[in-house]
mmCIF file of C-alpha atoms and ligand atoms in Angstrom:
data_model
loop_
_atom_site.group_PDB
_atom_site.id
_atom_site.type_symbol
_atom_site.label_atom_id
_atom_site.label_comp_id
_atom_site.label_asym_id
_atom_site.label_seq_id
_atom_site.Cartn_x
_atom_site.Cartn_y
_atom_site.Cartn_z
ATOM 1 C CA UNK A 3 25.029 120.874 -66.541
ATOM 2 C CA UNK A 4 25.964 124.295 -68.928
ATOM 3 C CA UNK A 5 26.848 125.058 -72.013
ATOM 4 C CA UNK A 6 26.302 126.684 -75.234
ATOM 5 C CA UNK A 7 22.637 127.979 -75.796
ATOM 6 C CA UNK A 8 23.776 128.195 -79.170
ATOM 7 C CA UNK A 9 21.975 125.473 -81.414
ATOM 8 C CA UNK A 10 22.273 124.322 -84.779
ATOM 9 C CA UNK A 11 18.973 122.694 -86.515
ATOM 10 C CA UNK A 12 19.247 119.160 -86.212
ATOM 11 C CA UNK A 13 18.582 116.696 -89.014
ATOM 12 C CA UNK A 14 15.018 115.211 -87.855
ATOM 13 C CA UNK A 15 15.887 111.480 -89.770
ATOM 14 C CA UNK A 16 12.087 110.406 -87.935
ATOM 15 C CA UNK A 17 10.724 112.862 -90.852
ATOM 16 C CA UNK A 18 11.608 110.736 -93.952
ATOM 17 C CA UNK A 19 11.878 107.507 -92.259
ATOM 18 C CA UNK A 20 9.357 106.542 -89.320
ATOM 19 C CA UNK A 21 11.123 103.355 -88.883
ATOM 20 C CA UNK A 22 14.161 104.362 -87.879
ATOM 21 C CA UNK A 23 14.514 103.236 -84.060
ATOM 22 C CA UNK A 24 18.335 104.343 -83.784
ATOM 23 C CA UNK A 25 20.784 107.040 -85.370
ATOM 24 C CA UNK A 26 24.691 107.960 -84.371
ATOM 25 C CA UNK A 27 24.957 111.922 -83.224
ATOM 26 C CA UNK A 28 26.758 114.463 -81.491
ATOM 27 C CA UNK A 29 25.651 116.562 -78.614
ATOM 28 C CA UNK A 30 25.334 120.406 -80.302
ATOM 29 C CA UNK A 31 23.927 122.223 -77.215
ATOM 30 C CA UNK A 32 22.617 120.867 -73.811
ATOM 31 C CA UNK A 33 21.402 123.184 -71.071
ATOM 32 C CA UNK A 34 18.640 122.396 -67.928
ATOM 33 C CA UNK A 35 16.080 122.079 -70.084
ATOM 34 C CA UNK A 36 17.788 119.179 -72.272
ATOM 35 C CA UNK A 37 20.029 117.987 -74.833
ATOM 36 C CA UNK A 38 20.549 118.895 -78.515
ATOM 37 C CA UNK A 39 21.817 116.778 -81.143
ATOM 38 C CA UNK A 40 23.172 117.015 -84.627
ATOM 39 C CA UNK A 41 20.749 114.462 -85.920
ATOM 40 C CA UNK A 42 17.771 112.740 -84.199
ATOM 41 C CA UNK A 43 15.169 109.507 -84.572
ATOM 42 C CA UNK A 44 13.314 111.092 -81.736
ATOM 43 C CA UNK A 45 9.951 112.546 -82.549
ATOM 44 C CA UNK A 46 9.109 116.352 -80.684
ATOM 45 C CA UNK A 47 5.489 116.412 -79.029
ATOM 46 C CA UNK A 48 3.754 118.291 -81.907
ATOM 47 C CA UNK A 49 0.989 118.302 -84.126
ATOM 48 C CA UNK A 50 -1.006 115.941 -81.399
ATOM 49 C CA UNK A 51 1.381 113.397 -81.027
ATOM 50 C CA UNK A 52 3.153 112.820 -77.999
ATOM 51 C CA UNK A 53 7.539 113.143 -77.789
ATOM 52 C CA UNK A 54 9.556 109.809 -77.989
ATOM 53 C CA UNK A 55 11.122 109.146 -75.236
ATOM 54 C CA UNK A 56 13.874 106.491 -75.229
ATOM 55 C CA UNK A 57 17.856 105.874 -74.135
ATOM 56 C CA UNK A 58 21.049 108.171 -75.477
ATOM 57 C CA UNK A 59 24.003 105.597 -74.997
ATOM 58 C CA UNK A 60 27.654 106.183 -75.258
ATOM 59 C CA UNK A 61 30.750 104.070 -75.781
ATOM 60 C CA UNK A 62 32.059 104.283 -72.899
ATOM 61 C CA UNK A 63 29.029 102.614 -71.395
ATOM 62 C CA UNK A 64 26.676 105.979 -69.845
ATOM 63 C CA UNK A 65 23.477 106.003 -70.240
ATOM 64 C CA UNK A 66 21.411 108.739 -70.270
ATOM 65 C CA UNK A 67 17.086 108.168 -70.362
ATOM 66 C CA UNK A 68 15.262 110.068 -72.229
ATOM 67 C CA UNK A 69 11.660 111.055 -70.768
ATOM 68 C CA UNK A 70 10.492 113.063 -73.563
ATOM 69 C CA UNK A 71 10.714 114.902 -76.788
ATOM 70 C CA UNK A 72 9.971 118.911 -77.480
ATOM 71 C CA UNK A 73 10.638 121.275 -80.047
ATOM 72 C CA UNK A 74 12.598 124.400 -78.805
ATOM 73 C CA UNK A 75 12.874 128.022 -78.834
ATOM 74 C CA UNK A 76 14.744 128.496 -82.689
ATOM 75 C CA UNK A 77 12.855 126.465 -85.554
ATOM 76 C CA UNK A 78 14.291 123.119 -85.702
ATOM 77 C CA UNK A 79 15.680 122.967 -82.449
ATOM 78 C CA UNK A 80 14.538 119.697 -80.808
ATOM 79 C CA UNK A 81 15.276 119.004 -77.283
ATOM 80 C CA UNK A 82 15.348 115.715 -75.728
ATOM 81 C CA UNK A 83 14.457 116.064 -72.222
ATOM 82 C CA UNK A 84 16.633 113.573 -69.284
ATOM 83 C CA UNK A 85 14.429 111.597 -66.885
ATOM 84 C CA UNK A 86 14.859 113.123 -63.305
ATOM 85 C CA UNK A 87 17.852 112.102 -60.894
ATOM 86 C CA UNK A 88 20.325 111.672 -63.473
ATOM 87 C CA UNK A 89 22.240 114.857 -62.467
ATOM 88 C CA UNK A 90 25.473 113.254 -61.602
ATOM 89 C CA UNK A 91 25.366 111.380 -65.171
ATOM 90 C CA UNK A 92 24.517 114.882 -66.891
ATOM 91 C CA UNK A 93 27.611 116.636 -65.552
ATOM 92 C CA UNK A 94 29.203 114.446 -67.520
ATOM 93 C CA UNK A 95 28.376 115.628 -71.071
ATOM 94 C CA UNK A 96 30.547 117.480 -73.370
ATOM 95 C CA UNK A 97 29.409 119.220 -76.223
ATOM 96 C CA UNK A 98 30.770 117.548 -79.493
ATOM 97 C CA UNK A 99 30.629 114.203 -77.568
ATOM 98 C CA UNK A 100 29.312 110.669 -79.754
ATOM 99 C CA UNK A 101 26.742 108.897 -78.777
ATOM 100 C CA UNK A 102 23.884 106.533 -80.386
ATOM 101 C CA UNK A 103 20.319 107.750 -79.651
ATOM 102 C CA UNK A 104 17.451 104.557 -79.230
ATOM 103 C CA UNK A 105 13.587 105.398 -79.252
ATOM 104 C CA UNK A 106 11.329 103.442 -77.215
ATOM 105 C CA UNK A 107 9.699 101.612 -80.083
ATOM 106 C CA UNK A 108 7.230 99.542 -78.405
ATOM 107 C CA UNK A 109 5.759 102.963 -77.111
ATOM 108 C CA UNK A 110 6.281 104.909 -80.294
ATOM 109 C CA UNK A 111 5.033 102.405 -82.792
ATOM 110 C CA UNK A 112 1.917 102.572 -80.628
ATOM 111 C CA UNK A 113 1.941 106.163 -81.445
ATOM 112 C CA UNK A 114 2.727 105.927 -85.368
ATOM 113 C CA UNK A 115 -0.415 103.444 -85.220
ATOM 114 C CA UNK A 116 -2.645 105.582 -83.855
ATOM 115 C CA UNK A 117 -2.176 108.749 -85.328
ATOM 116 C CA UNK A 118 -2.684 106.386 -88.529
ATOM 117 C CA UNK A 119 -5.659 105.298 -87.834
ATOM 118 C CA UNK A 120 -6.658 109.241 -86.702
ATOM 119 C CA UNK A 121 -5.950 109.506 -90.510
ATOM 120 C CA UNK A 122 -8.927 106.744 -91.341
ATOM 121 C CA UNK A 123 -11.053 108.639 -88.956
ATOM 122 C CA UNK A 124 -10.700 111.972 -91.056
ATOM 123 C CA UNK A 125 -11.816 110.089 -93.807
ATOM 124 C CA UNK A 126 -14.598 108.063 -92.619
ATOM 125 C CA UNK A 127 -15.803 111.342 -90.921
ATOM 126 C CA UNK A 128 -15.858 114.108 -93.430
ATOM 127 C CA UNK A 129 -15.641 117.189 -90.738
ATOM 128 C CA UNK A 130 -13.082 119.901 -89.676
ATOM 129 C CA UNK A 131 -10.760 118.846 -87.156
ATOM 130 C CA UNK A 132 -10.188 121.311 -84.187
ATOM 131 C CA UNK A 133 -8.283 119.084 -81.243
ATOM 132 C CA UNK A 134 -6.079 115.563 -81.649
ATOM 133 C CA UNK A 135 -3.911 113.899 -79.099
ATOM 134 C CA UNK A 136 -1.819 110.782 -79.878
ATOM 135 C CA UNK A 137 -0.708 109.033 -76.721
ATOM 136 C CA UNK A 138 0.358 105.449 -76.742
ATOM 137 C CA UNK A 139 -2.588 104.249 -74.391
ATOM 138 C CA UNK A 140 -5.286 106.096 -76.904
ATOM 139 C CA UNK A 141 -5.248 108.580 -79.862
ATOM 140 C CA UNK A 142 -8.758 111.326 -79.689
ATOM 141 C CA UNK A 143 -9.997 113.754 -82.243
ATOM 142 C CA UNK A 144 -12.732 116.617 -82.121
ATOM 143 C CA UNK A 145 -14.314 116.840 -84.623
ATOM 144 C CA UNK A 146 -16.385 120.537 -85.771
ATOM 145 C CA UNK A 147 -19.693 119.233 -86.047
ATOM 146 C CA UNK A 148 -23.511 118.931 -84.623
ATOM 147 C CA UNK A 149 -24.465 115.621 -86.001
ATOM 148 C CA UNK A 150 -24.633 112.129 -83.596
ATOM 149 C CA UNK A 151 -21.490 109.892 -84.323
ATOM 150 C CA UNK A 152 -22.113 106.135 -84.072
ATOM 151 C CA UNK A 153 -19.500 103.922 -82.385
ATOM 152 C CA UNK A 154 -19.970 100.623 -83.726
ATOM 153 C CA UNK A 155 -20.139 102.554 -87.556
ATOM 154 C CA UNK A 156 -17.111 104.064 -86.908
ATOM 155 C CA UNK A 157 -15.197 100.788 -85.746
ATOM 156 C CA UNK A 158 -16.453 98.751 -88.282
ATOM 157 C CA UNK A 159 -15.208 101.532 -90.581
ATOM 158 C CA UNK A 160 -11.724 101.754 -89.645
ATOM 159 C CA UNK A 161 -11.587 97.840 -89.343
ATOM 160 C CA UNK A 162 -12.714 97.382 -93.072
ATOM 161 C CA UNK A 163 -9.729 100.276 -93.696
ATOM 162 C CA UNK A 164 -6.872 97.988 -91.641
ATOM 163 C CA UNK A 165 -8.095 95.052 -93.432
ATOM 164 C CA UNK A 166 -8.031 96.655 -96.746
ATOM 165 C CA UNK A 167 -4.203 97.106 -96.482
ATOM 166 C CA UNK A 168 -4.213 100.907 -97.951
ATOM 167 C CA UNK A 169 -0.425 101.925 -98.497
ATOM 168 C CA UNK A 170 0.843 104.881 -96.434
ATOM 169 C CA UNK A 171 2.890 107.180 -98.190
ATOM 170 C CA UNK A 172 4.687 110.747 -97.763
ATOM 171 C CA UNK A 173 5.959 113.327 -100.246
ATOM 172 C CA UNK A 174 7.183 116.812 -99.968
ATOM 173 C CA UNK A 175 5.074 120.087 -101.796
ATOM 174 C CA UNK A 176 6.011 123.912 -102.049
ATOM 175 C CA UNK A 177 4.488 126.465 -100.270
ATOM 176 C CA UNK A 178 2.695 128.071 -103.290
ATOM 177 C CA UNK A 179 1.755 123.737 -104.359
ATOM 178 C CA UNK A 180 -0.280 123.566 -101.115
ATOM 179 C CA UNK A 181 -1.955 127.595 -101.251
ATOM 180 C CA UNK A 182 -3.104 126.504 -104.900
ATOM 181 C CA UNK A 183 -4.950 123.519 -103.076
ATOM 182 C CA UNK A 184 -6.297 124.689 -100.057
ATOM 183 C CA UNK A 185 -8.671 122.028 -100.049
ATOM 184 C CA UNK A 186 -5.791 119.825 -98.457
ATOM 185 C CA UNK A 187 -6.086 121.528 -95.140
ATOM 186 C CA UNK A 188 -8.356 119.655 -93.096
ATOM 187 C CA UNK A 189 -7.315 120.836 -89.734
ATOM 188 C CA UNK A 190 -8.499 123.850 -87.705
ATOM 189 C CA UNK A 191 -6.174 123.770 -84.921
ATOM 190 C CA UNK A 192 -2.891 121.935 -86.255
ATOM 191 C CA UNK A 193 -1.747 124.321 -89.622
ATOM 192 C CA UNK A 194 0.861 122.834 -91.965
ATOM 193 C CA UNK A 195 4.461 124.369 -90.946
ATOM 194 C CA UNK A 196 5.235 127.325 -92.896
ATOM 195 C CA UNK A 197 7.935 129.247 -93.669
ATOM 196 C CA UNK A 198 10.829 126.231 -94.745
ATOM 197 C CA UNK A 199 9.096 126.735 -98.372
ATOM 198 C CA UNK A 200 7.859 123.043 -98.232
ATOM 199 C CA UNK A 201 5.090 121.290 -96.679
ATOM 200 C CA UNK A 202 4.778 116.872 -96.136
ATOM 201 C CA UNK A 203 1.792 115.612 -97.381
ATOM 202 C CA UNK A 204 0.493 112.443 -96.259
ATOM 203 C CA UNK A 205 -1.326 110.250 -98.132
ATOM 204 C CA UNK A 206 -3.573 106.988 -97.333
ATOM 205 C CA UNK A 207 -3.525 105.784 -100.706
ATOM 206 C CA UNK A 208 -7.495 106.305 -101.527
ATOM 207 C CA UNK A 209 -8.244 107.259 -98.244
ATOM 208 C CA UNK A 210 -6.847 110.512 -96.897
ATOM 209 C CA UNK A 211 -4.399 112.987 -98.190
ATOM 210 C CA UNK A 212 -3.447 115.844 -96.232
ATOM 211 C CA UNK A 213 -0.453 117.949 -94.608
ATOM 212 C CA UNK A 214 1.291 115.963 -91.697
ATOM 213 C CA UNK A 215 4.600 116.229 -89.697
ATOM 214 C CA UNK A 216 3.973 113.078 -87.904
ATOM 215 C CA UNK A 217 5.159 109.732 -87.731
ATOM 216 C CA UNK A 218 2.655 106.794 -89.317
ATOM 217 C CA UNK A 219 3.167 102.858 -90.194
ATOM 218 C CA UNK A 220 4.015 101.923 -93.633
ATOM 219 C CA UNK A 221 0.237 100.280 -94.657
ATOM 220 C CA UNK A 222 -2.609 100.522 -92.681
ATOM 221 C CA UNK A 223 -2.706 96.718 -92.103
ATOM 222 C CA UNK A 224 -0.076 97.980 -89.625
ATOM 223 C CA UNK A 225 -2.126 99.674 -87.477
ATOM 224 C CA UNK A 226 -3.833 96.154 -85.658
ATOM 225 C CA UNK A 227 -7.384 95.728 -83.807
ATOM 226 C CA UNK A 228 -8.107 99.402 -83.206
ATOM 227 C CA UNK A 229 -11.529 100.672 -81.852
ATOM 228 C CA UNK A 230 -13.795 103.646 -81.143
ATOM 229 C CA UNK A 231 -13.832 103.426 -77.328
ATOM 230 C CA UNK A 232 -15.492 106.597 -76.558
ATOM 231 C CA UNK A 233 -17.633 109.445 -78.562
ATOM 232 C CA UNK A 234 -18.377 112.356 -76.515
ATOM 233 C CA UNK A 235 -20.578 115.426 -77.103
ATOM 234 C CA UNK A 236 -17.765 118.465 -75.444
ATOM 235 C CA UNK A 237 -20.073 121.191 -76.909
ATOM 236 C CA UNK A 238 -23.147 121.758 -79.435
ATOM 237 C CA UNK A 239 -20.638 121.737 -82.289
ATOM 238 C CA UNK A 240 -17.810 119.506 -80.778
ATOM 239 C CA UNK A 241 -18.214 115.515 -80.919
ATOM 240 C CA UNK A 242 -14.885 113.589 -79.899
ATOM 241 C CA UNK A 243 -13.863 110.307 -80.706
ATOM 242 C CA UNK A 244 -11.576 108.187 -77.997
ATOM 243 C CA UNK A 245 -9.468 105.191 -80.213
ATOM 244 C CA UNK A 246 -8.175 102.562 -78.117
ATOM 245 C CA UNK A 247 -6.573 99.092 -78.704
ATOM 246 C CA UNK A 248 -8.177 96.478 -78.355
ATOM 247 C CA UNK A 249 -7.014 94.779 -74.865
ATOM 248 C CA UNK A 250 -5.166 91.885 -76.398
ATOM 249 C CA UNK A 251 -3.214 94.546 -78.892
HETATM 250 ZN ZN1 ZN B 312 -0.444 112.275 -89.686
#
């Protein structure tokens, strides 16, 4: 597989609408690390959250799987990286060609979910953020603090936030909007992207409200029987929080 390192920025359609599971494209660029498209519903590991992985089908009937998501050298370049063994399939591809890119939606919705309900957890613990990971098996947070964190508080907390159906929304701010509110940053580690001369805020409607590039559900009702599984002290002014599913979720 070779071509053109030459990319063009590719419409990221996952960015204004998290429910999009499917979207018609063109190959742009594909190399040995992975294929570029003109448009994608695939999310790139970023931010926390892990890459989509899913299926890039064309008419003809190929198939190509899709093991994961990652942003790539130029800003806005997002490859989507080919399971292994599918050589022979891959020498196939032509730049230019169609195709009609799926995500794995039982496995991302588990994601959009979680990093949701990471959102409740900012709120219901009033701390900087300096680590987050969104899988689909569990979502964790550490949290900048010295103060004892109690589990059953925490899930009773974020149950009383599912069942109280809060809204999820998104909406787009300028640069000099979010340096006139710096408040709005909660995160240490994960800064709001610069540079495009906009940043997405998310909001929780009375709940949270903060930069995020990530995908979420639509209300928090959404987000199902999720739990504090594990708080852990990783140093005197680190405590993380584990959230898991609960096992009939
Ligand atoms: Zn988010």
């Amino acid at each position: 597989m070779s071509d053109s390192t030459v990319t063009q920025p590719t419409a990221e359609l996952f960015r204004e609408d998290a429910q999009l599971r499917e979207c018609e494209a063109r190959i742009t660029a594909f190399d040995e690390r992975g294929i570029r498209l003109d448009a994608t519903v695939f999310y790139p590991h970023g931010g926390g959250q892990a890459g989509d992985s899913g299926e890039l089908r064309f008419a003809d009937g190929r198939c190509i799987a899709i093991a994961d998501t990652r942003k790539g050298d130029t800003p806005g370049e997002i490859v989507h990286v080919p399971a292994s063994g599918q050589d022979a399939l891959l020498a196939t591809l032509r730049r230019g060609d169609a195709l009609t890119a799926h995500i794995d939606w039982t496995r991302r919705h588990r994601h959009m979910r979680f990093h949701t309900a990471t959102h409740l957890l900012c709120a219901l613990v009033p701390h900087p953020v300096d680590g987050c990971s969104i899988t689909a098996a569990y979502a964790r947070l550490d949290f900048h603090m010295s103060e004892p964190l109690d589990k059953e508080a925490l899930s009773a907390g974020l149950a009383r936030l599912v069942a109280e159906a809060h809204p999820v929304s998104q909406r787009w701010i300028s640069d000099a909007e979010l340096d006139a509110n710096p408040g709005l940053v909660r995160s240490m580690s994960v800064q709001p992207p610069r540079g495009t001369g906009r940043v997405r805020l998310l909001e929780v409607a009375g709940v949270d409200l903060q930069p995020c590039g990530g995908t979420h559900v639509a209300n928090t009702a959404e987000i199902g029987a999720v739990v504090v599984t594990k708080i852990e002290k990783k140093s005197a002014m680190t405590r993380r929080v584990v959230l898991g599913f609960t096992p009939a979720d």
